[in-house]
Amino acid sequence: MIDIQKIRQDFPILQREVYGKPLIYFDNAATTQKPRQVVESIVDEYYSVNANVHRGVHFLSQQATELHEGSREAVSKFINARSISEVVFTRGTTESINLLAFSFGEEFMQEGDEVIISTMEHHSNIVPWQLLAARKGIAIKVIPINAKGELLMDEYEKLFSERTKLVSVTHVSNVLGTVNPVKELIRIAHDHEVPVLIDGAQSVPHMQVDVQELDADFYAFSSHKMYGPTGIGVLYGKENWLDRLPPYQGGGEMIQHVSFERTTFNELPFKFEAGTPDYIGTTALAKALDYMTAIGLDKIAIYEHELTRYATERLKAIEGLRIYGEAEHKGSVISFLVGDIHHFDMGTLLDRLGIAVRTGHHCAQPLMQRFGIEGTVRASFAVYNTKEEVDVLTQGIERVSRMF
Ligand code: PMP
């Protein structure tokens, strides 16, 4: 059992009030709150170790480099990468996907080639492929879903052709909560000799992810959704793939030797990390990983699963409430609408009760179109949320419903 009250003490923001009501933070799929351990790491490093990393001969630079590269090691262990060469630091999932779309597209895709994505992708796993389509004339194929919000695996298999070069699919939907069968998706793609990028923005914060066990070729995620700081993310890639990809941006750090005639590039992963990295952020991310590991990834998953089950049961009992996303395997996200109450009105009135939920299309407009809606209200949970908070949400929704 985890001691939630003790965990809550680590998150000072959870003590604050909003409109005179205790804050109930149910917008964790957008970003999580940060524990003291993470915030203090940022302050400590700026106050005592700050220096630009790599190549510095002086003490501080070496210490900062050790922290930064130690964080890469920590990330590598956390997702079970084969080596630190496979862990590229980026600004977040969005930049990780853009990096791959650019570099992979440059090297391996020609006009008429195809990428497979799914109906439930976040815009950050749609638009980079559209930019590539505009640049190179590639085509985008989309895996359809059923009414429960599950991928149609038979249809997925049918999308492969001679021209398929990459599959890029989310592990967990940020709207429906669906946990996709990524291991199976990857196995099928590999049968066609096609590599796979997994968008792990909503999975890594909530479950143990083992990139080797999944056999993912590329895996992207964001620190800020897993108790870490904003502005840091990861692109994991198998070394034999990353080795063959051209750089995404040019500048310092990513080179081996520069002359006006000819420049050679640095080894992995630095080839993809132009400019001064956010070394303060990577240290803080490592603290967030320590924090999650100390609680236990399995325990976090079990706790959040039970909380989501409880919330689903409570919400479903509300008259007129419809849940979007009823997949058999679901993460800790619940999207809903009540009667004909606009999602924005519901969100605004819940906010007045101190409850932070997200409303709108959740950066997944094609998915909204699939369900014929404009948006939903979304409650998403983290390890510091409680059943008591879910009860307050339930009462809040009932109260708002009575007003309409
Ligand atoms: N993919 C999914 C599934 C997401 O939920 C998000 C964030 N909402 C992103 C990608 C983008 O992440 P970021 O904004 O941290 O780059």
Short mmCIF file of C-alpha atoms and ligand atoms in Angstrom, two decimals:
data_model
loop_
_atom_site.label_atom_id
_atom_site.label_comp_id
_atom_site.label_asym_id
_atom_site.label_seq_id
_atom_site.Cartn_x
_atom_site.Cartn_y
_atom_site.Cartn_z
CA MET A 1 0.00 0.00 0.00
CA ILE A 2 1.19 3.51 -0.71
CA ASP A 3 0.78 6.28 1.82
CA ILE A 4 -1.05 8.88 -0.28
CA GLN A 5 -1.20 11.45 2.50
CA LYS A 6 2.57 11.27 2.83
CA ILE A 7 2.96 11.61 -0.94
CA ARG A 8 0.65 14.65 -0.96
CA GLN A 9 2.95 16.36 1.55
CA ASP A 10 5.66 16.33 -1.14
CA PHE A 11 3.50 18.49 -3.44
CA PRO A 12 3.07 21.93 -1.83
CA ILE A 13 0.67 23.11 -4.55
CA LEU A 14 -1.90 20.54 -3.42
CA GLN A 15 -2.28 22.51 -0.18
CA ARG A 16 -3.50 25.63 -1.94
CA GLU A 17 -7.02 26.86 -2.39
CA VAL A 18 -8.79 28.04 -5.55
CA TYR A 19 -11.83 30.33 -5.13
CA GLY A 20 -11.71 29.50 -1.43
CA LYS A 21 -11.99 25.75 -2.10
CA PRO A 22 -9.26 23.14 -1.69
CA LEU A 23 -7.62 22.57 -5.07
CA ILE A 24 -8.53 19.28 -6.71
CA TYR A 25 -6.12 18.80 -9.57
CA PHE A 26 -7.48 16.45 -12.21
CA ASP A 27 -5.53 17.77 -15.21
CA ASN A 28 -2.60 15.42 -14.93
CA ALA A 29 -2.64 14.27 -18.55
CA ALA A 30 -1.79 17.87 -19.48
CA THR A 31 0.96 18.14 -16.87
CA THR A 32 1.54 16.77 -13.38
CA GLN A 33 2.45 18.76 -10.31
CA LYS A 34 6.04 18.58 -9.04
CA PRO A 35 7.30 17.19 -5.75
CA ARG A 36 9.72 19.16 -3.55
CA GLN A 37 12.53 16.78 -4.49
CA VAL A 38 12.30 17.90 -8.13
CA VAL A 39 11.91 21.62 -7.47
CA GLU A 40 14.70 21.62 -4.88
CA SER A 41 17.03 19.90 -7.32
CA ILE A 42 16.55 22.83 -9.73
CA VAL A 43 17.35 25.40 -7.06
CA ASP A 44 20.29 23.40 -5.69
CA GLU A 45 21.92 22.91 -9.06
CA TYR A 46 21.62 26.58 -10.02
CA TYR A 47 23.02 27.62 -6.63
CA SER A 48 25.86 25.15 -6.39
CA VAL A 49 26.79 23.39 -9.62
CA ASN A 50 25.72 25.61 -12.51
CA ALA A 51 28.18 25.53 -15.43
CA ASN A 52 27.85 24.62 -19.08
CA VAL A 53 28.32 20.91 -19.64
CA HIS A 54 30.78 18.90 -21.78
CA ARG A 55 34.31 19.93 -22.74
CA GLY A 56 34.80 22.11 -19.65
CA VAL A 57 38.11 21.55 -17.89
CA HIS A 58 37.00 23.28 -14.74
CA PHE A 59 35.56 21.59 -11.70
CA LEU A 60 32.00 22.92 -11.95
CA SER A 61 31.65 22.03 -15.61
CA GLN A 62 32.80 18.51 -14.92
CA GLN A 63 30.41 18.16 -12.01
CA ALA A 64 27.50 19.51 -14.06
CA THR A 65 28.43 17.12 -16.89
CA GLU A 66 28.46 14.19 -14.46
CA LEU A 67 24.98 15.10 -13.25
CA HIS A 68 23.68 15.56 -16.79
CA GLU A 69 25.14 12.31 -18.12
CA GLY A 70 24.13 10.54 -14.92
CA SER A 71 20.55 11.54 -15.72
CA ARG A 72 20.88 10.00 -19.16
CA GLU A 73 21.99 6.81 -17.45
CA ALA A 74 18.96 7.03 -15.13
CA VAL A 75 16.56 7.46 -18.07
CA SER A 76 18.23 4.61 -19.90
CA LYS A 77 17.70 2.31 -16.88
CA PHE A 78 14.14 3.55 -16.34
CA ILE A 79 13.00 2.44 -19.81
CA ASN A 80 15.55 -0.39 -20.06
CA ALA A 81 17.43 0.92 -23.09
CA ARG A 82 20.47 -1.08 -24.14
CA SER A 83 22.82 1.88 -23.71
CA ILE A 84 22.96 5.59 -23.02
CA SER A 85 23.67 6.16 -26.73
CA GLU A 86 20.01 5.36 -27.34
CA VAL A 87 18.70 8.18 -25.12
CA VAL A 88 18.41 11.54 -26.89
CA PHE A 89 17.30 14.52 -24.79
CA THR A 90 14.76 16.79 -26.47
CA ARG A 91 12.30 19.45 -25.29
CA GLY A 92 9.49 16.93 -25.03
CA THR A 93 7.37 14.41 -26.92
CA THR A 94 6.50 16.97 -29.59
CA GLU A 95 10.13 17.70 -30.37
CA SER A 96 11.01 13.99 -30.24
CA ILE A 97 8.38 13.20 -32.89
CA ASN A 98 9.38 16.19 -35.03
CA LEU A 99 13.02 15.14 -34.81
CA LEU A 100 12.19 11.65 -36.00
CA ALA A 101 9.77 12.78 -38.72
CA PHE A 102 12.45 15.09 -40.08
CA SER A 103 15.47 12.80 -39.85
CA PHE A 104 13.73 9.56 -40.76
CA GLY A 105 11.85 11.33 -43.55
CA GLU A 106 15.07 12.76 -44.96
CA GLU A 107 16.89 9.47 -45.00
CA PHE A 108 14.29 6.81 -45.61
CA MET A 109 11.20 8.29 -47.27
CA GLN A 110 10.50 9.28 -50.84
CA GLU A 111 7.42 10.59 -52.63
CA GLY A 112 4.64 7.99 -52.47
CA ASP A 113 6.00 6.29 -49.32
CA GLU A 114 3.60 5.80 -46.43
CA VAL A 115 3.44 6.26 -42.68
CA ILE A 116 0.74 4.59 -40.57
CA ILE A 117 -0.74 6.50 -37.62
CA SER A 118 -4.08 6.09 -35.80
CA THR A 119 -7.35 7.95 -35.36
CA MET A 120 -6.57 8.65 -31.70
CA GLU A 121 -3.27 10.47 -32.20
CA HIS A 122 -2.43 13.76 -30.52
CA HIS A 123 -1.80 16.57 -33.02
CA SER A 124 1.91 16.19 -32.28
CA ASN A 125 1.80 12.76 -33.91
CA ILE A 126 -0.20 13.99 -36.90
CA VAL A 127 1.10 17.39 -37.95
CA PRO A 128 4.83 16.48 -38.20
CA TRP A 129 3.82 13.78 -40.74
CA GLN A 130 1.68 16.30 -42.61
CA LEU A 131 4.68 18.65 -42.77
CA LEU A 132 6.70 15.76 -44.15
CA ALA A 133 3.89 15.02 -46.62
CA ALA A 134 4.02 18.62 -47.82
CA ARG A 135 7.80 18.51 -48.12
CA LYS A 136 8.26 15.10 -49.68
CA GLY A 137 4.87 13.93 -50.92
CA ILE A 138 4.48 11.00 -48.53
CA ALA A 139 1.02 9.59 -47.71
CA ILE A 140 -0.53 9.14 -44.24
CA LYS A 141 -2.63 6.03 -43.54
CA VAL A 142 -4.88 5.99 -40.48
CA ILE A 143 -5.85 3.00 -38.30
CA PRO A 144 -9.59 3.25 -37.53
CA ILE A 145 -11.08 2.63 -34.06
CA ASN A 146 -14.32 1.10 -32.76
CA ALA A 147 -16.98 2.87 -30.68
CA LYS A 148 -15.23 1.86 -27.43
CA GLY A 149 -12.08 3.59 -28.62
CA GLU A 150 -10.00 0.54 -29.49
CA LEU A 151 -7.80 0.18 -32.58
CA LEU A 152 -9.18 -2.14 -35.26
CA MET A 153 -6.26 -4.52 -35.54
CA ASP A 154 -7.55 -6.27 -38.70
CA GLU A 155 -7.77 -2.92 -40.45
CA TYR A 156 -4.27 -2.07 -39.23
CA GLU A 157 -2.83 -5.15 -40.92
CA LYS A 158 -4.56 -4.19 -44.17
CA LEU A 159 -2.88 -0.77 -44.24
CA PHE A 160 0.58 -2.19 -44.91
CA SER A 161 1.89 -1.96 -48.45
CA GLU A 162 5.24 -2.07 -50.20
CA ARG A 163 5.47 1.65 -49.58
CA THR A 164 4.97 1.55 -45.79
CA LYS A 165 8.11 2.95 -44.16
CA LEU A 166 7.09 3.68 -40.58
CA VAL A 167 4.31 3.16 -38.02
CA SER A 168 3.80 5.90 -35.41
CA VAL A 169 1.16 5.23 -32.77
CA THR A 170 0.39 6.35 -29.24
CA HIS A 171 0.80 3.92 -26.36
CA VAL A 172 -2.04 5.45 -24.34
CA SER A 173 -4.66 7.88 -25.68
CA ASN A 174 -4.70 11.23 -23.90
CA VAL A 175 -8.46 11.49 -24.53
CA LEU A 176 -9.92 7.99 -24.38
CA GLY A 177 -7.39 6.49 -22.01
CA THR A 178 -7.11 3.46 -24.29
CA VAL A 179 -3.96 1.45 -23.67
CA ASN A 180 -3.05 0.22 -27.13
CA PRO A 181 -1.60 -3.26 -27.69
CA VAL A 182 1.73 -1.77 -28.73
CA LYS A 183 3.70 -4.99 -28.44
CA GLU A 184 1.35 -6.58 -30.96
CA LEU A 185 1.37 -3.46 -33.18
CA ILE A 186 5.17 -3.60 -33.22
CA ARG A 187 5.30 -7.33 -33.91
CA ILE A 188 2.99 -6.94 -36.92
CA ALA A 189 5.00 -3.97 -38.25
CA HIS A 190 8.23 -5.94 -37.85
CA ASP A 191 6.71 -8.83 -39.81
CA HIS A 192 6.52 -6.27 -42.63
CA GLU A 193 10.05 -5.06 -41.80
CA VAL A 194 8.69 -1.66 -40.82
CA PRO A 195 10.03 0.18 -37.73
CA VAL A 196 7.72 1.69 -35.11
CA LEU A 197 7.71 4.95 -33.14
CA ILE A 198 5.61 4.88 -29.98
CA ASP A 199 4.28 8.11 -28.46
CA GLY A 200 4.72 7.38 -24.78
CA ALA A 201 3.61 10.76 -23.41
CA GLN A 202 0.72 9.15 -21.51
CA SER A 203 2.26 5.77 -20.72
CA VAL A 204 5.68 6.35 -19.15
CA PRO A 205 4.14 8.41 -16.29
CA HIS A 206 1.80 5.57 -15.32
CA MET A 207 3.32 2.16 -16.02
CA GLN A 208 6.61 0.33 -16.28
CA VAL A 209 7.78 0.70 -19.88
CA ASP A 210 10.50 -1.60 -21.15
CA VAL A 211 11.54 -0.58 -24.66
CA GLN A 212 13.43 -3.82 -25.23
CA GLU A 213 10.54 -5.97 -24.14
CA LEU A 214 8.22 -4.04 -26.48
CA ASP A 215 10.91 -4.13 -29.17
CA ALA A 216 10.07 -0.47 -29.98
CA ASP A 217 12.40 1.10 -32.51
CA PHE A 218 11.69 4.61 -31.25
CA TYR A 219 9.88 5.81 -28.13
CA ALA A 220 9.04 9.42 -27.19
CA PHE A 221 7.98 10.96 -23.87
CA SER A 222 7.89 14.19 -21.81
CA SER A 223 9.31 14.86 -18.36
CA HIS A 224 6.58 17.31 -17.32
CA LYS A 225 3.86 14.65 -17.43
CA MET A 226 5.79 12.44 -15.00
CA TYR A 227 6.45 14.82 -12.08
CA GLY A 228 9.56 16.24 -13.76
CA PRO A 229 10.26 19.76 -15.04
CA THR A 230 8.92 21.28 -18.25
CA GLY A 231 11.14 21.63 -21.30
CA ILE A 232 12.73 18.19 -21.18
CA GLY A 233 11.81 15.06 -23.03
CA VAL A 234 13.32 11.97 -24.51
CA LEU A 235 13.57 10.26 -27.83
CA TYR A 236 14.70 6.70 -27.36
CA GLY A 237 15.92 5.01 -30.53
CA LYS A 238 17.63 1.74 -31.29
CA GLU A 239 21.28 2.48 -31.95
CA ASN A 240 21.30 0.89 -35.41
CA TRP A 241 18.47 3.23 -36.46
CA LEU A 242 19.79 6.41 -34.83
CA ASP A 243 23.22 5.77 -36.35
CA ARG A 244 21.75 5.90 -39.83
CA LEU A 245 19.69 9.06 -39.34
CA PRO A 246 20.97 12.51 -40.28
CA PRO A 247 21.06 15.30 -37.65
CA TYR A 248 17.93 17.32 -37.01
CA GLN A 249 19.54 20.62 -36.04
CA GLY A 250 23.07 21.95 -36.48
CA GLY A 251 25.22 23.79 -33.95
CA GLY A 252 27.55 23.20 -31.04
CA GLU A 253 27.65 19.83 -29.27
CA MET A 254 26.47 17.86 -32.29
CA ILE A 255 29.75 18.10 -34.23
CA GLN A 256 33.06 16.28 -34.14
CA HIS A 257 35.00 18.65 -36.36
CA VAL A 258 33.97 21.75 -38.28
CA SER A 259 35.70 23.41 -41.18
CA PHE A 260 34.22 25.55 -43.91
CA GLU A 261 34.87 22.72 -46.34
CA ARG A 262 33.58 19.76 -44.38
CA THR A 263 31.96 19.05 -41.02
CA THR A 264 31.75 15.69 -39.29
CA PHE A 265 29.14 14.85 -36.68
CA ASN A 266 29.45 13.75 -33.11
CA GLU A 267 28.71 10.24 -31.91
CA LEU A 268 25.35 9.18 -30.51
CA PRO A 269 23.39 10.59 -28.81
CA PHE A 270 25.08 13.99 -29.16
CA LYS A 271 24.56 14.06 -32.93
CA PHE A 272 20.92 14.93 -32.16
CA GLU A 273 21.57 17.42 -29.37
CA ALA A 274 22.65 20.71 -30.92
CA GLY A 275 23.30 23.58 -28.51
CA THR A 276 23.50 23.82 -24.74
CA PRO A 277 21.21 21.17 -23.30
CA ASP A 278 18.84 21.81 -20.41
CA TYR A 279 21.25 20.14 -17.96
CA ILE A 280 19.36 21.58 -14.98
CA GLY A 281 16.19 19.97 -16.34
CA THR A 282 17.78 16.59 -16.92
CA THR A 283 19.01 16.43 -13.32
CA ALA A 284 15.53 17.31 -12.11
CA LEU A 285 14.03 14.68 -14.42
CA ALA A 286 16.32 12.09 -12.83
CA LYS A 287 14.95 13.17 -9.42
CA ALA A 288 11.41 12.61 -10.74
CA LEU A 289 12.40 9.12 -11.89
CA ASP A 290 13.89 8.45 -8.44
CA TYR A 291 10.66 9.68 -6.90
CA MET A 292 8.51 7.34 -8.99
CA THR A 293 10.86 4.40 -8.49
CA ALA A 294 10.84 4.92 -4.72
CA ILE A 295 7.03 4.64 -4.68
CA GLY A 296 7.18 1.76 -7.16
CA LEU A 297 5.90 1.81 -10.74
CA ASP A 298 3.76 -1.25 -10.11
CA LYS A 299 2.19 0.34 -7.04
CA ILE A 300 1.50 3.56 -8.93
CA ALA A 301 -0.20 1.60 -11.72
CA ILE A 302 -2.33 -0.43 -9.31
CA TYR A 303 -3.35 2.61 -7.29
CA GLU A 304 -4.27 4.72 -10.32
CA HIS A 305 -6.14 1.82 -11.89
CA GLU A 306 -8.30 1.41 -8.79
CA LEU A 307 -8.88 5.17 -8.61
CA THR A 308 -9.95 5.25 -12.27
CA ARG A 309 -12.22 2.24 -11.77
CA TYR A 310 -13.85 3.97 -8.81
CA ALA A 311 -14.22 7.25 -10.69
CA THR A 312 -15.72 5.49 -13.72
CA GLU A 313 -18.29 3.77 -11.51
CA ARG A 314 -19.22 7.01 -9.72
CA LEU A 315 -19.42 9.07 -12.91
CA LYS A 316 -21.45 6.48 -14.79
CA ALA A 317 -24.12 6.66 -12.10
CA ILE A 318 -24.72 10.33 -12.94
CA GLU A 319 -27.83 10.82 -15.05
CA GLY A 320 -27.08 11.75 -18.65
CA LEU A 321 -23.31 11.29 -18.35
CA ARG A 322 -21.61 9.63 -21.32
CA ILE A 323 -18.03 8.40 -21.16
CA TYR A 324 -15.89 8.53 -24.32
CA GLY A 325 -13.39 5.73 -24.30
CA GLU A 326 -14.47 2.41 -22.83
CA ALA A 327 -11.63 0.22 -23.96
CA GLU A 328 -10.95 -2.95 -22.05
CA HIS A 329 -7.47 -1.69 -21.17
CA LYS A 330 -7.60 1.88 -19.95
CA GLY A 331 -5.19 4.32 -18.35
CA SER A 332 -6.11 6.96 -15.78
CA VAL A 333 -8.06 9.28 -18.08
CA ILE A 334 -11.83 9.76 -18.24
CA SER A 335 -13.44 11.88 -20.96
CA PHE A 336 -17.13 12.65 -20.65
CA LEU A 337 -20.08 14.85 -21.53
CA VAL A 338 -23.31 15.30 -19.59
CA GLY A 339 -26.62 15.72 -21.47
CA ASP A 340 -26.26 18.70 -23.76
CA ILE A 341 -24.16 20.74 -21.35
CA HIS A 342 -21.24 22.29 -23.23
CA HIS A 343 -17.86 20.95 -22.08
CA PHE A 344 -16.62 24.49 -21.60
CA ASP A 345 -19.53 25.37 -19.26
CA MET A 346 -19.00 22.19 -17.25
CA GLY A 347 -15.25 22.90 -16.93
CA THR A 348 -15.78 26.53 -15.94
CA LEU A 349 -18.32 25.70 -13.26
CA LEU A 350 -16.25 22.83 -11.85
CA ASP A 351 -13.34 25.25 -11.67
CA ARG A 352 -15.42 27.47 -9.38
CA LEU A 353 -15.66 24.49 -7.06
CA GLY A 354 -11.86 24.20 -7.02
CA ILE A 355 -11.76 21.28 -9.45
CA ALA A 356 -9.29 21.58 -12.33
CA VAL A 357 -10.34 19.52 -15.34
CA ARG A 358 -9.51 20.06 -19.00
CA THR A 359 -12.12 20.84 -21.64
CA GLY A 360 -11.99 20.99 -25.42
CA HIS A 361 -10.53 18.84 -28.17
CA HIS A 362 -7.39 17.87 -26.21
CA CYS A 363 -5.21 18.36 -29.33
CA ALA A 364 -6.99 15.45 -30.98
CA GLN A 365 -9.46 17.05 -33.37
CA PRO A 366 -9.62 14.11 -35.82
CA LEU A 367 -10.63 11.92 -32.87
CA MET A 368 -13.38 14.41 -31.94
CA GLN A 369 -14.61 14.21 -35.54
CA ARG A 370 -14.68 10.41 -35.28
CA PHE A 371 -17.11 10.72 -32.36
CA GLY A 372 -19.02 13.62 -33.93
CA ILE A 373 -18.30 15.97 -31.03
CA GLU A 374 -16.44 19.22 -30.54
CA GLY A 375 -14.81 18.39 -27.26
CA THR A 376 -15.13 16.65 -23.92
CA VAL A 377 -14.50 17.28 -20.26
CA ARG A 378 -11.47 15.27 -19.18
CA ALA A 379 -10.47 14.21 -15.68
CA SER A 380 -7.04 12.59 -15.51
CA PHE A 381 -5.43 11.19 -12.39
CA ALA A 382 -2.00 10.97 -10.82
CA VAL A 383 -0.66 9.15 -7.81
CA TYR A 384 -1.54 11.99 -5.39
CA ASN A 385 -5.26 11.98 -6.22
CA THR A 386 -7.78 10.35 -3.89
CA LYS A 387 -11.22 8.76 -3.86
CA GLU A 388 -12.41 11.65 -1.67
CA GLU A 389 -11.46 14.03 -4.48
CA VAL A 390 -13.39 11.85 -6.94
CA ASP A 391 -16.42 12.12 -4.63
CA VAL A 392 -16.14 15.92 -4.75
CA LEU A 393 -15.95 15.77 -8.55
CA THR A 394 -19.04 13.56 -8.69
CA GLN A 395 -20.99 15.94 -6.46
CA GLY A 396 -19.72 18.88 -8.51
CA ILE A 397 -20.91 17.38 -11.79
CA GLU A 398 -24.30 16.61 -10.25
CA ARG A 399 -24.56 20.16 -8.96
CA VAL A 400 -23.67 21.67 -12.35
CA SER A 401 -26.15 19.30 -14.07
CA ARG A 402 -28.97 20.50 -11.80
CA MET A 403 -28.24 24.09 -12.83
CA PHE A 404 -28.99 23.35 -16.50
N1 PMP B 1 1.24 12.88 -27.24
C1 PMP B 1 0.30 12.70 -26.31
C2 PMP B 1 -0.48 11.42 -26.30
C3 PMP B 1 0.07 13.70 -25.37
O1 PMP B 1 -0.88 13.53 -24.44
C4 PMP B 1 0.83 14.89 -25.41
C5 PMP B 1 0.60 16.02 -24.43
N2 PMP B 1 -0.74 16.35 -24.22
C6 PMP B 1 1.81 15.01 -26.39
C7 PMP B 1 2.00 13.98 -27.29
C8 PMP B 1 2.67 16.22 -26.50
O2 PMP B 1 3.51 16.32 -25.40
P1 PMP B 1 4.36 17.64 -25.14
O3 PMP B 1 3.41 18.78 -25.21
O4 PMP B 1 4.94 17.44 -23.79
O5 PMP B 1 5.41 17.73 -26.20
#
